[in-house]
mmCIF file of C-alpha atoms and ligand atoms in Angstrom:
data_model
loop_
_atom_site.group_PDB
_atom_site.id
_atom_site.type_symbol
_atom_site.label_atom_id
_atom_site.label_comp_id
_atom_site.label_asym_id
_atom_site.label_seq_id
_atom_site.Cartn_x
_atom_site.Cartn_y
_atom_site.Cartn_z
ATOM 1 C CA MET A 23 74.629 65.410 125.741
ATOM 2 C CA ASN A 24 76.811 68.064 124.058
ATOM 3 C CA PRO A 25 76.821 68.268 120.261
ATOM 4 C CA ARG A 26 79.851 66.642 118.620
ATOM 5 C CA ILE A 27 82.178 68.620 116.393
ATOM 6 C CA LEU A 28 85.184 67.615 114.291
ATOM 7 C CA LEU A 29 88.179 69.896 113.777
ATOM 8 C CA ALA A 30 89.578 69.048 110.365
ATOM 9 C CA ARG A 31 92.985 70.635 111.067
ATOM 10 C CA ALA A 32 95.179 71.702 113.974
ATOM 11 C CA ILE A 33 94.061 75.001 115.520
ATOM 12 C CA PHE A 34 95.108 77.412 118.287
ATOM 13 C CA PRO A 35 94.991 75.521 121.654
ATOM 14 C CA GLU A 36 92.983 78.356 123.241
ATOM 15 C CA VAL A 37 90.295 78.024 120.554
ATOM 16 C CA LEU A 38 90.230 74.263 121.031
ATOM 17 C CA ASP A 39 89.795 74.796 124.812
ATOM 18 C CA ARG A 40 86.947 77.218 124.197
ATOM 19 C CA LEU A 41 85.161 74.787 121.875
ATOM 20 C CA ALA A 42 85.612 71.981 124.416
ATOM 21 C CA GLN A 43 83.484 73.991 126.892
ATOM 22 C CA HIS A 44 80.484 73.611 124.571
ATOM 23 C CA PHE A 45 81.085 70.462 122.577
ATOM 24 C CA ASP A 46 82.360 66.951 122.522
ATOM 25 C CA VAL A 47 85.364 67.738 120.303
ATOM 26 C CA THR A 48 87.270 65.404 117.991
ATOM 27 C CA SER A 49 90.472 67.331 117.279
ATOM 28 C CA ASN A 50 93.325 66.869 114.829
ATOM 29 C CA GLN A 51 96.155 68.638 116.648
ATOM 30 C CA CYS A 52 98.694 66.343 114.914
ATOM 31 C CA ASP A 53 97.440 68.006 111.720
ATOM 32 C CA GLU A 54 97.096 64.695 109.870
ATOM 33 C CA SER A 55 96.174 64.853 106.187
ATOM 34 C CA TRP A 56 93.083 62.822 105.409
ATOM 35 C CA THR A 57 91.789 61.491 102.148
ATOM 36 C CA GLN A 58 88.198 62.516 101.382
ATOM 37 C CA LEU A 59 87.104 59.033 102.461
ATOM 38 C CA GLU A 60 88.934 59.325 105.794
ATOM 39 C CA PHE A 61 87.408 62.777 106.313
ATOM 40 C CA ILE A 62 83.930 61.330 105.728
ATOM 41 C CA GLU A 63 84.635 58.439 108.115
ATOM 42 C CA ARG A 64 85.810 60.801 110.853
ATOM 43 C CA LEU A 65 82.766 63.041 110.362
ATOM 44 C CA GLN A 66 80.301 60.265 111.230
ATOM 45 C CA GLY A 67 78.102 61.180 114.180
ATOM 46 C CA HIS A 68 79.311 64.824 114.259
ATOM 47 C CA GLN A 69 76.908 67.761 114.010
ATOM 48 C CA GLY A 70 79.553 70.377 113.225
ATOM 49 C CA VAL A 71 82.874 70.623 111.437
ATOM 50 C CA PHE A 72 85.585 73.300 111.646
ATOM 51 C CA THR A 73 87.226 73.587 108.225
ATOM 52 C CA THR A 74 90.082 75.779 107.036
ATOM 53 C CA GLY A 75 89.359 76.286 103.352
ATOM 54 C CA GLY A 76 91.012 73.155 101.968
ATOM 55 C CA GLU A 77 88.427 70.527 102.929
ATOM 56 C CA ARG A 78 85.855 69.732 100.264
ATOM 57 C CA ILE A 79 82.212 69.741 101.364
ATOM 58 C CA ASP A 80 80.182 68.379 98.453
ATOM 59 C CA ALA A 81 76.983 66.459 97.766
ATOM 60 C CA ALA A 82 78.650 63.048 98.206
ATOM 61 C CA LEU A 83 80.022 64.005 101.628
ATOM 62 C CA LEU A 84 76.701 65.491 102.713
ATOM 63 C CA ALA A 85 74.836 62.328 101.685
ATOM 64 C CA ALA A 86 77.300 60.225 103.686
ATOM 65 C CA CYS A 87 77.121 62.447 106.811
ATOM 66 C CA PRO A 88 73.422 62.817 107.700
ATOM 67 C CA ASP A 89 74.131 64.177 111.209
ATOM 68 C CA LEU A 90 76.039 67.206 109.915
ATOM 69 C CA LYS A 91 74.343 70.571 110.548
ATOM 70 C CA ILE A 92 77.091 73.199 110.134
ATOM 71 C CA CYS A 93 80.459 73.634 108.393
ATOM 72 C CA ALA A 94 82.397 76.622 109.732
ATOM 73 C CA ASN A 95 85.232 77.746 107.445
ATOM 74 C CA MET A 96 88.185 79.570 108.985
ATOM 75 C CA ALA A 97 88.608 81.493 105.707
ATOM 76 C CA VAL A 98 86.766 84.242 103.881
ATOM 77 C CA GLY A 99 86.929 82.228 100.636
ATOM 78 C CA TYR A 100 84.621 79.232 100.500
ATOM 79 C CA ASN A 101 85.210 77.624 97.139
ATOM 80 C CA ASN A 102 85.733 74.363 99.075
ATOM 81 C CA PHE A 103 81.972 74.412 99.787
ATOM 82 C CA ASP A 104 79.288 73.333 97.333
ATOM 83 C CA LEU A 105 76.889 75.928 98.721
ATOM 84 C CA GLU A 106 73.942 74.764 96.653
ATOM 85 C CA ALA A 107 74.330 71.173 97.827
ATOM 86 C CA MET A 108 74.699 72.356 101.428
ATOM 87 C CA THR A 109 71.545 74.435 101.219
ATOM 88 C CA THR A 110 69.633 71.525 99.686
ATOM 89 C CA ALA A 111 70.891 69.227 102.456
ATOM 90 C CA GLY A 112 69.948 71.821 105.116
ATOM 91 C CA VAL A 113 73.563 72.243 106.264
ATOM 92 C CA LEU A 114 74.648 75.732 107.322
ATOM 93 C CA ALA A 115 77.835 77.155 105.780
ATOM 94 C CA THR A 116 79.752 79.980 107.458
ATOM 95 C CA ASN A 117 82.963 81.803 106.521
ATOM 96 C CA ALA A 118 85.275 84.277 108.289
ATOM 97 C CA PRO A 119 85.006 87.673 106.583
ATOM 98 C CA GLU A 120 86.189 91.135 107.703
ATOM 99 C CA VAL A 121 88.612 90.053 110.447
ATOM 100 C CA LEU A 122 91.311 89.451 107.799
ATOM 101 C CA THR A 123 90.649 92.397 105.472
ATOM 102 C CA GLU A 124 93.428 94.809 106.506
ATOM 103 C CA THR A 125 96.058 92.102 107.061
ATOM 104 C CA THR A 126 95.370 90.593 103.647
ATOM 105 C CA ALA A 127 95.428 94.028 101.984
ATOM 106 C CA ASP A 128 98.810 94.681 103.685
ATOM 107 C CA PHE A 129 100.149 91.459 102.225
ATOM 108 C CA GLY A 130 98.760 92.187 98.765
ATOM 109 C CA PHE A 131 100.620 95.458 98.802
ATOM 110 C CA ALA A 132 103.798 93.833 100.153
ATOM 111 C CA LEU A 133 103.699 91.250 97.352
ATOM 112 C CA LEU A 134 103.152 94.012 94.794
ATOM 113 C CA MET A 135 106.203 95.870 96.148
ATOM 114 C CA ALA A 136 108.364 92.726 96.298
ATOM 115 C CA THR A 137 107.404 91.862 92.726
ATOM 116 C CA ALA A 138 107.801 95.309 91.206
ATOM 117 C CA ARG A 139 111.089 95.999 93.029
ATOM 118 C CA ARG A 140 112.471 92.480 92.410
ATOM 119 C CA MET A 141 113.186 91.864 96.082
ATOM 120 C CA ALA A 142 113.229 88.048 96.064
ATOM 121 C CA GLN A 143 115.485 87.942 93.019
ATOM 122 C CA ALA A 144 117.876 90.477 94.569
ATOM 123 C CA GLU A 145 117.978 88.614 97.877
ATOM 124 C CA HIS A 146 118.824 85.296 96.209
ATOM 125 C CA PHE A 147 121.612 87.056 94.301
ATOM 126 C CA LEU A 148 123.060 88.476 97.515
ATOM 127 C CA ARG A 149 122.809 85.187 99.440
ATOM 128 C CA ALA A 150 124.518 83.377 96.567
ATOM 129 C CA GLY A 151 127.556 85.647 97.102
ATOM 130 C CA LEU A 152 127.167 87.238 93.666
ATOM 131 C CA TRP A 153 127.135 90.861 94.869
ATOM 132 C CA THR A 154 130.588 92.200 94.167
ATOM 133 C CA ARG A 155 129.895 95.845 93.363
ATOM 134 C CA TRP A 156 127.242 98.533 92.743
ATOM 135 C CA ARG A 157 125.898 98.925 89.213
ATOM 136 C CA TYR A 158 123.508 101.566 87.842
ATOM 137 C CA ASP A 159 120.893 99.039 86.712
ATOM 138 C CA LEU A 160 121.359 96.301 89.314
ATOM 139 C CA PHE A 161 117.857 94.866 89.919
ATOM 140 C CA ALA A 162 116.254 98.026 88.603
ATOM 141 C CA GLY A 163 112.520 97.391 88.824
ATOM 142 C CA ALA A 164 109.231 99.099 88.084
ATOM 143 C CA GLU A 165 108.084 102.317 89.756
ATOM 144 C CA VAL A 166 105.325 101.863 92.310
ATOM 145 C CA HIS A 167 104.515 105.392 93.537
ATOM 146 C CA GLY A 168 102.603 107.445 91.016
ATOM 147 C CA SER A 169 101.918 104.455 88.757
ATOM 148 C CA THR A 170 98.535 102.980 87.810
ATOM 149 C CA LEU A 171 97.193 100.324 90.145
ATOM 150 C CA GLY A 172 94.574 97.990 88.677
ATOM 151 C CA ILE A 173 92.356 95.873 90.897
ATOM 152 C CA LEU A 174 90.205 93.017 89.623
ATOM 153 C CA GLY A 175 87.559 92.229 92.254
ATOM 154 C CA MET A 176 86.664 95.167 94.456
ATOM 155 C CA GLY A 177 85.330 93.682 97.691
ATOM 156 C CA ARG A 178 86.638 94.693 101.105
ATOM 157 C CA ILE A 179 90.204 93.512 100.472
ATOM 158 C CA GLY A 180 90.330 95.158 97.039
ATOM 159 C CA GLN A 181 89.138 98.397 98.614
ATOM 160 C CA GLY A 182 91.851 98.119 101.294
ATOM 161 C CA ILE A 183 94.512 97.739 98.592
ATOM 162 C CA ALA A 184 93.060 100.671 96.636
ATOM 163 C CA LYS A 185 93.313 102.941 99.690
ATOM 164 C CA ARG A 186 96.901 101.902 100.358
ATOM 165 C CA GLY A 187 97.811 102.640 96.738
ATOM 166 C CA ALA A 188 95.975 105.955 96.435
ATOM 167 C CA LEU A 189 96.676 107.449 99.845
ATOM 168 C CA GLY A 190 100.084 105.951 100.602
ATOM 169 C CA PHE A 191 101.714 105.823 97.177
ATOM 170 C CA GLY A 192 99.888 108.441 95.109
ATOM 171 C CA MET A 193 98.774 105.818 92.581
ATOM 172 C CA GLN A 194 95.933 106.216 90.103
ATOM 173 C CA VAL A 195 93.567 103.430 91.017
ATOM 174 C CA ILE A 196 91.322 101.721 88.467
ATOM 175 C CA TYR A 197 89.185 98.656 89.092
ATOM 176 C CA HIS A 198 86.835 96.204 87.477
ATOM 177 C CA ASN A 199 84.224 94.232 89.364
ATOM 178 C CA ARG A 200 81.041 92.267 88.618
ATOM 179 C CA SER A 201 79.103 95.280 89.848
ATOM 180 C CA ARG A 202 80.250 98.868 90.107
ATOM 181 C CA LEU A 203 80.703 100.323 93.613
ATOM 182 C CA ASP A 204 78.471 103.169 94.762
ATOM 183 C CA VAL A 205 79.873 106.662 94.283
ATOM 184 C CA ALA A 206 80.654 107.216 97.983
ATOM 185 C CA THR A 207 82.756 104.024 98.160
ATOM 186 C CA GLU A 208 84.537 104.891 94.902
ATOM 187 C CA LEU A 209 85.393 108.305 96.349
ATOM 188 C CA ASP A 210 86.550 106.756 99.615
ATOM 189 C CA CYS A 211 88.878 104.400 97.708
ATOM 190 C CA ARG A 212 89.891 107.049 95.117
ATOM 191 C CA ALA A 213 89.117 104.354 92.534
ATOM 192 C CA ARG A 214 87.711 104.630 89.008
ATOM 193 C CA TYR A 215 85.601 101.906 87.407
ATOM 194 C CA VAL A 216 86.816 100.665 83.996
ATOM 195 C CA SER A 217 86.078 97.751 81.677
ATOM 196 C CA LYS A 218 88.146 94.585 82.127
ATOM 197 C CA GLN A 219 89.907 95.310 78.847
ATOM 198 C CA GLN A 220 90.807 98.844 79.927
ATOM 199 C CA LEU A 221 92.055 97.478 83.233
ATOM 200 C CA LEU A 222 94.331 94.994 81.469
ATOM 201 C CA ASN A 223 95.589 97.576 78.964
ATOM 202 C CA THR A 224 96.230 100.371 81.462
ATOM 203 C CA ALA A 225 97.401 98.914 84.776
ATOM 204 C CA ASP A 226 101.095 99.053 85.634
ATOM 205 C CA HIS A 227 100.364 96.696 88.517
ATOM 206 C CA LEU A 228 97.317 94.438 88.463
ATOM 207 C CA VAL A 229 96.149 92.831 91.715
ATOM 208 C CA LEU A 230 93.593 89.992 91.666
ATOM 209 C CA VAL A 231 91.225 89.907 94.631
ATOM 210 C CA LEU A 232 88.114 88.270 93.189
ATOM 211 C CA PRO A 233 86.452 85.123 94.545
ATOM 212 C CA TYR A 234 87.004 81.849 92.717
ATOM 213 C CA SER A 235 84.019 80.294 90.960
ATOM 214 C CA ALA A 236 83.269 78.618 87.630
ATOM 215 C CA ALA A 237 82.801 82.141 86.243
ATOM 216 C CA SER A 238 86.250 83.344 87.361
ATOM 217 C CA HIS A 239 88.134 80.170 86.334
ATOM 218 C CA HIS A 240 91.114 81.305 84.228
ATOM 219 C CA ALA A 241 89.870 84.899 84.230
ATOM 220 C CA ILE A 242 93.530 85.650 83.519
ATOM 221 C CA GLY A 243 94.821 83.384 80.753
ATOM 222 C CA ALA A 244 96.921 83.834 77.625
ATOM 223 C CA PRO A 245 94.488 86.269 75.891
ATOM 224 C CA GLU A 246 94.279 88.519 78.970
ATOM 225 C CA LEU A 247 98.046 88.447 79.606
ATOM 226 C CA ALA A 248 98.591 89.454 75.989
ATOM 227 C CA GLN A 249 96.532 92.601 76.617
ATOM 228 C CA MET A 250 98.742 93.734 79.508
ATOM 229 C CA LYS A 251 101.724 96.078 79.211
ATOM 230 C CA PRO A 252 105.100 94.331 78.767
ATOM 231 C CA SER A 253 106.293 96.326 81.791
ATOM 232 C CA ALA A 254 103.319 95.270 83.969
ATOM 233 C CA THR A 255 103.301 93.162 87.111
ATOM 234 C CA LEU A 256 100.523 90.762 88.122
ATOM 235 C CA VAL A 257 99.730 89.849 91.735
ATOM 236 C CA ASN A 258 97.350 87.040 92.739
ATOM 237 C CA ILE A 259 96.286 86.848 96.396
ATOM 238 C CA ALA A 260 92.795 85.525 95.620
ATOM 239 C CA ARG A 261 92.680 81.859 94.625
ATOM 240 C CA GLY A 262 94.555 79.498 92.369
ATOM 241 C CA GLY A 263 92.537 78.713 89.272
ATOM 242 C CA ILE A 264 91.735 82.378 88.606
ATOM 243 C CA VAL A 265 95.042 82.506 86.737
ATOM 244 C CA ASP A 266 96.011 79.921 84.135
ATOM 245 C CA ASP A 267 99.405 79.186 85.687
ATOM 246 C CA ALA A 268 100.817 77.485 82.566
ATOM 247 C CA ALA A 269 99.884 80.520 80.447
ATOM 248 C CA LEU A 270 101.356 82.846 83.090
ATOM 249 C CA ALA A 271 104.635 80.930 83.154
ATOM 250 C CA ALA A 272 104.831 81.241 79.357
ATOM 251 C CA ALA A 273 104.039 84.969 79.548
ATOM 252 C CA LEU A 274 106.761 85.518 82.161
ATOM 253 C CA ARG A 275 109.276 83.517 80.146
ATOM 254 C CA ASN A 276 108.448 85.392 76.924
ATOM 255 C CA LYS A 277 108.356 88.774 78.723
ATOM 256 C CA THR A 278 104.739 89.329 77.678
ATOM 257 C CA ILE A 279 104.563 90.859 81.169
ATOM 258 C CA ALA A 280 107.493 91.800 83.396
ATOM 259 C CA ALA A 281 106.839 89.955 86.640
ATOM 260 C CA ALA A 282 104.302 88.249 88.886
ATOM 261 C CA GLY A 283 103.738 87.762 92.604
ATOM 262 C CA LEU A 284 101.709 84.690 93.527
ATOM 263 C CA ASP A 285 100.386 83.648 96.931
ATOM 264 C CA VAL A 286 97.910 81.102 95.531
ATOM 265 C CA PHE A 287 98.218 78.408 92.875
ATOM 266 C CA GLU A 288 96.176 76.044 90.749
ATOM 267 C CA GLY A 289 96.171 72.703 92.592
ATOM 268 C CA GLU A 290 98.165 74.094 95.556
ATOM 269 C CA PRO A 291 100.250 73.129 97.457
ATOM 270 C CA ALA A 292 101.613 71.904 94.118
ATOM 271 C CA VAL A 293 103.157 74.727 92.095
ATOM 272 C CA HIS A 294 103.438 74.645 88.307
ATOM 273 C CA PRO A 295 107.045 73.475 87.729
ATOM 274 C CA ASP A 296 107.694 76.161 85.101
ATOM 275 C CA LEU A 297 106.993 78.898 87.660
ATOM 276 C CA LEU A 298 109.666 77.485 89.969
ATOM 277 C CA LEU A 299 112.283 77.931 87.250
ATOM 278 C CA LEU A 300 111.539 81.592 86.528
ATOM 279 C CA PRO A 301 113.413 84.464 88.194
ATOM 280 C CA ASN A 302 110.717 87.089 87.611
ATOM 281 C CA VAL A 303 108.072 85.624 89.909
ATOM 282 C CA VAL A 304 107.774 85.934 93.687
ATOM 283 C CA LEU A 305 106.165 82.837 95.214
ATOM 284 C CA THR A 306 104.631 82.577 98.707
ATOM 285 C CA PRO A 307 102.650 79.685 100.266
ATOM 286 C CA HIS A 308 99.113 81.125 100.696
ATOM 287 C CA ILE A 309 99.992 83.356 103.647
ATOM 288 C CA ALA A 310 98.172 86.612 102.847
ATOM 289 C CA SER A 311 96.119 86.471 106.067
ATOM 290 C CA ALA A 312 98.948 84.991 108.130
ATOM 291 C CA THR A 313 99.606 87.156 111.157
ATOM 292 C CA LEU A 314 98.971 85.503 114.502
ATOM 293 C CA PRO A 315 96.345 88.046 115.665
ATOM 294 C CA THR A 316 94.430 87.761 112.379
ATOM 295 C CA ARG A 317 94.587 83.972 112.210
ATOM 296 C CA LEU A 318 93.403 83.851 115.843
ATOM 297 C CA ALA A 319 90.518 86.206 115.021
ATOM 298 C CA MET A 320 89.569 84.000 112.042
ATOM 299 C CA ALA A 321 89.649 80.863 114.215
ATOM 300 C CA ASN A 322 87.587 82.564 116.930
ATOM 301 C CA LEU A 323 84.999 83.679 114.388
ATOM 302 C CA ALA A 324 84.667 80.125 113.042
ATOM 303 C CA ALA A 325 84.336 78.907 116.656
ATOM 304 C CA ASP A 326 81.717 81.589 117.416
ATOM 305 C CA ASN A 327 79.713 80.373 114.427
ATOM 306 C CA LEU A 328 79.787 76.773 115.685
ATOM 307 C CA VAL A 329 78.859 77.766 119.244
ATOM 308 C CA GLY A 330 76.185 80.239 118.127
ATOM 309 C CA PHE A 331 74.489 77.877 115.722
ATOM 310 C CA LEU A 332 74.702 74.595 117.615
ATOM 311 C CA THR A 333 73.715 76.086 120.990
ATOM 312 C CA GLN A 334 71.322 78.905 119.979
ATOM 313 C CA GLY A 335 70.487 78.349 116.307
ATOM 314 C CA LYS A 336 72.270 81.568 115.291
ATOM 315 C CA ALA A 337 75.578 82.002 113.468
ATOM 316 C CA LEU A 338 77.345 85.356 112.994
ATOM 317 C CA THR A 339 78.445 85.032 109.366
ATOM 318 C CA PRO A 340 76.187 82.580 107.527
ATOM 319 C CA LEU A 341 76.598 82.036 103.778
ATOM 320 C CA ASN A 342 73.234 80.318 103.324
ATOM 321 C CA ALA A 343 71.180 82.097 105.988
ATOM 322 C CA GLU A 344 68.006 80.429 104.703
ATOM 323 C CA VAL A 345 69.187 77.213 106.380
ATOM 324 C CA MET A 346 69.571 79.065 109.697
ATOM 325 C CA VAL A 347 66.106 80.563 109.407
ATOM 326 C CA LYS A 348 64.605 77.128 108.599
ATOM 327 C CA GLN A 349 66.308 75.515 111.616
ATOM 328 C CA GLN A 350 65.029 78.336 113.873
ATOM 329 C CA VAL A 351 61.477 77.735 112.672
ATOM 330 C CA LEU A 352 61.845 74.011 113.384
ATOM 331 C CA CYS A 353 63.136 74.626 116.947
HETATM 332 C C1 DGY B 407 90.881 83.091 103.003
HETATM 333 O O1 DGY B 407 90.490 83.427 104.105
HETATM 334 O O2 DGY B 407 90.122 82.800 102.082
HETATM 335 C C2 DGY B 407 92.354 83.034 102.812
HETATM 336 O O3 DGY B 407 92.708 82.753 101.504
HETATM 337 C C3 DGY B 407 92.957 82.019 103.742
HETATM 338 O O4 DGY B 407 92.556 80.745 103.336
#
């Protein structure tokens, strides 16, 4: 009998077909939203689950789903997983790194440009029929080329953004990270390591690309925003919760900083109502990795992890590899 897997969300039909060659698949191509209880009910009797970053895998779910062996996330971020609980329960967690790096870095840079050059604001003005004539300061924004680009969180995506800024736009790149990069990588990215305070004080444009965890919760709140330049822009393509959205809305309203570009939000898809009222913020619905080739590559990687682990005991991108090793020993 084939292992049974549950797809928590709608996915590419070709990926579904591929999975159906290996598994007894319960799909959700209608893309129904389930409560946590409904998710747990549907998971009964399944050995694998394909998740997309929004489905919570915690100790309560694991206790209620004893057949579960692997959760494959179609996302590089995995803050929807309680990794410790999964490891304790002997459930493998996998994510989808690397395949989205360049696409997400492209988007981070696009959001920086749109924010600094006030593109969304200008477009709304034009569509509203308010453009009657040229004016010397009409939607004059911040300079991008030659300015100082700050990056908080310098993993693969942060490095991709650094290279775009340094090589494409002649920016001075500074970064802060939990651990400093090795010299060769710093040289490759043309990036200089600074303290978090120096990053906040110096950056003309600050891009957040760090993973979300208890340690990074509200890493940017009122005290941090107050340390930034009044002319600065802030871009968040990482996760909601890293920024205190209420404090950011206040900072944008009071002109503590000039503008923000946000692809992720605390409690998304809800958006803090104050942000919706502000003109100096560009808002997008968590689409940084959204090109069809990249999303397909992410889905295929999640599928490869399910197939590899449930048929041969080996996943490509495990997050708790100790579980994989233990299962291999048991086989
Ligand atoms: C990721 O892969 O983590 C992106 O944010 C898409 O969810």
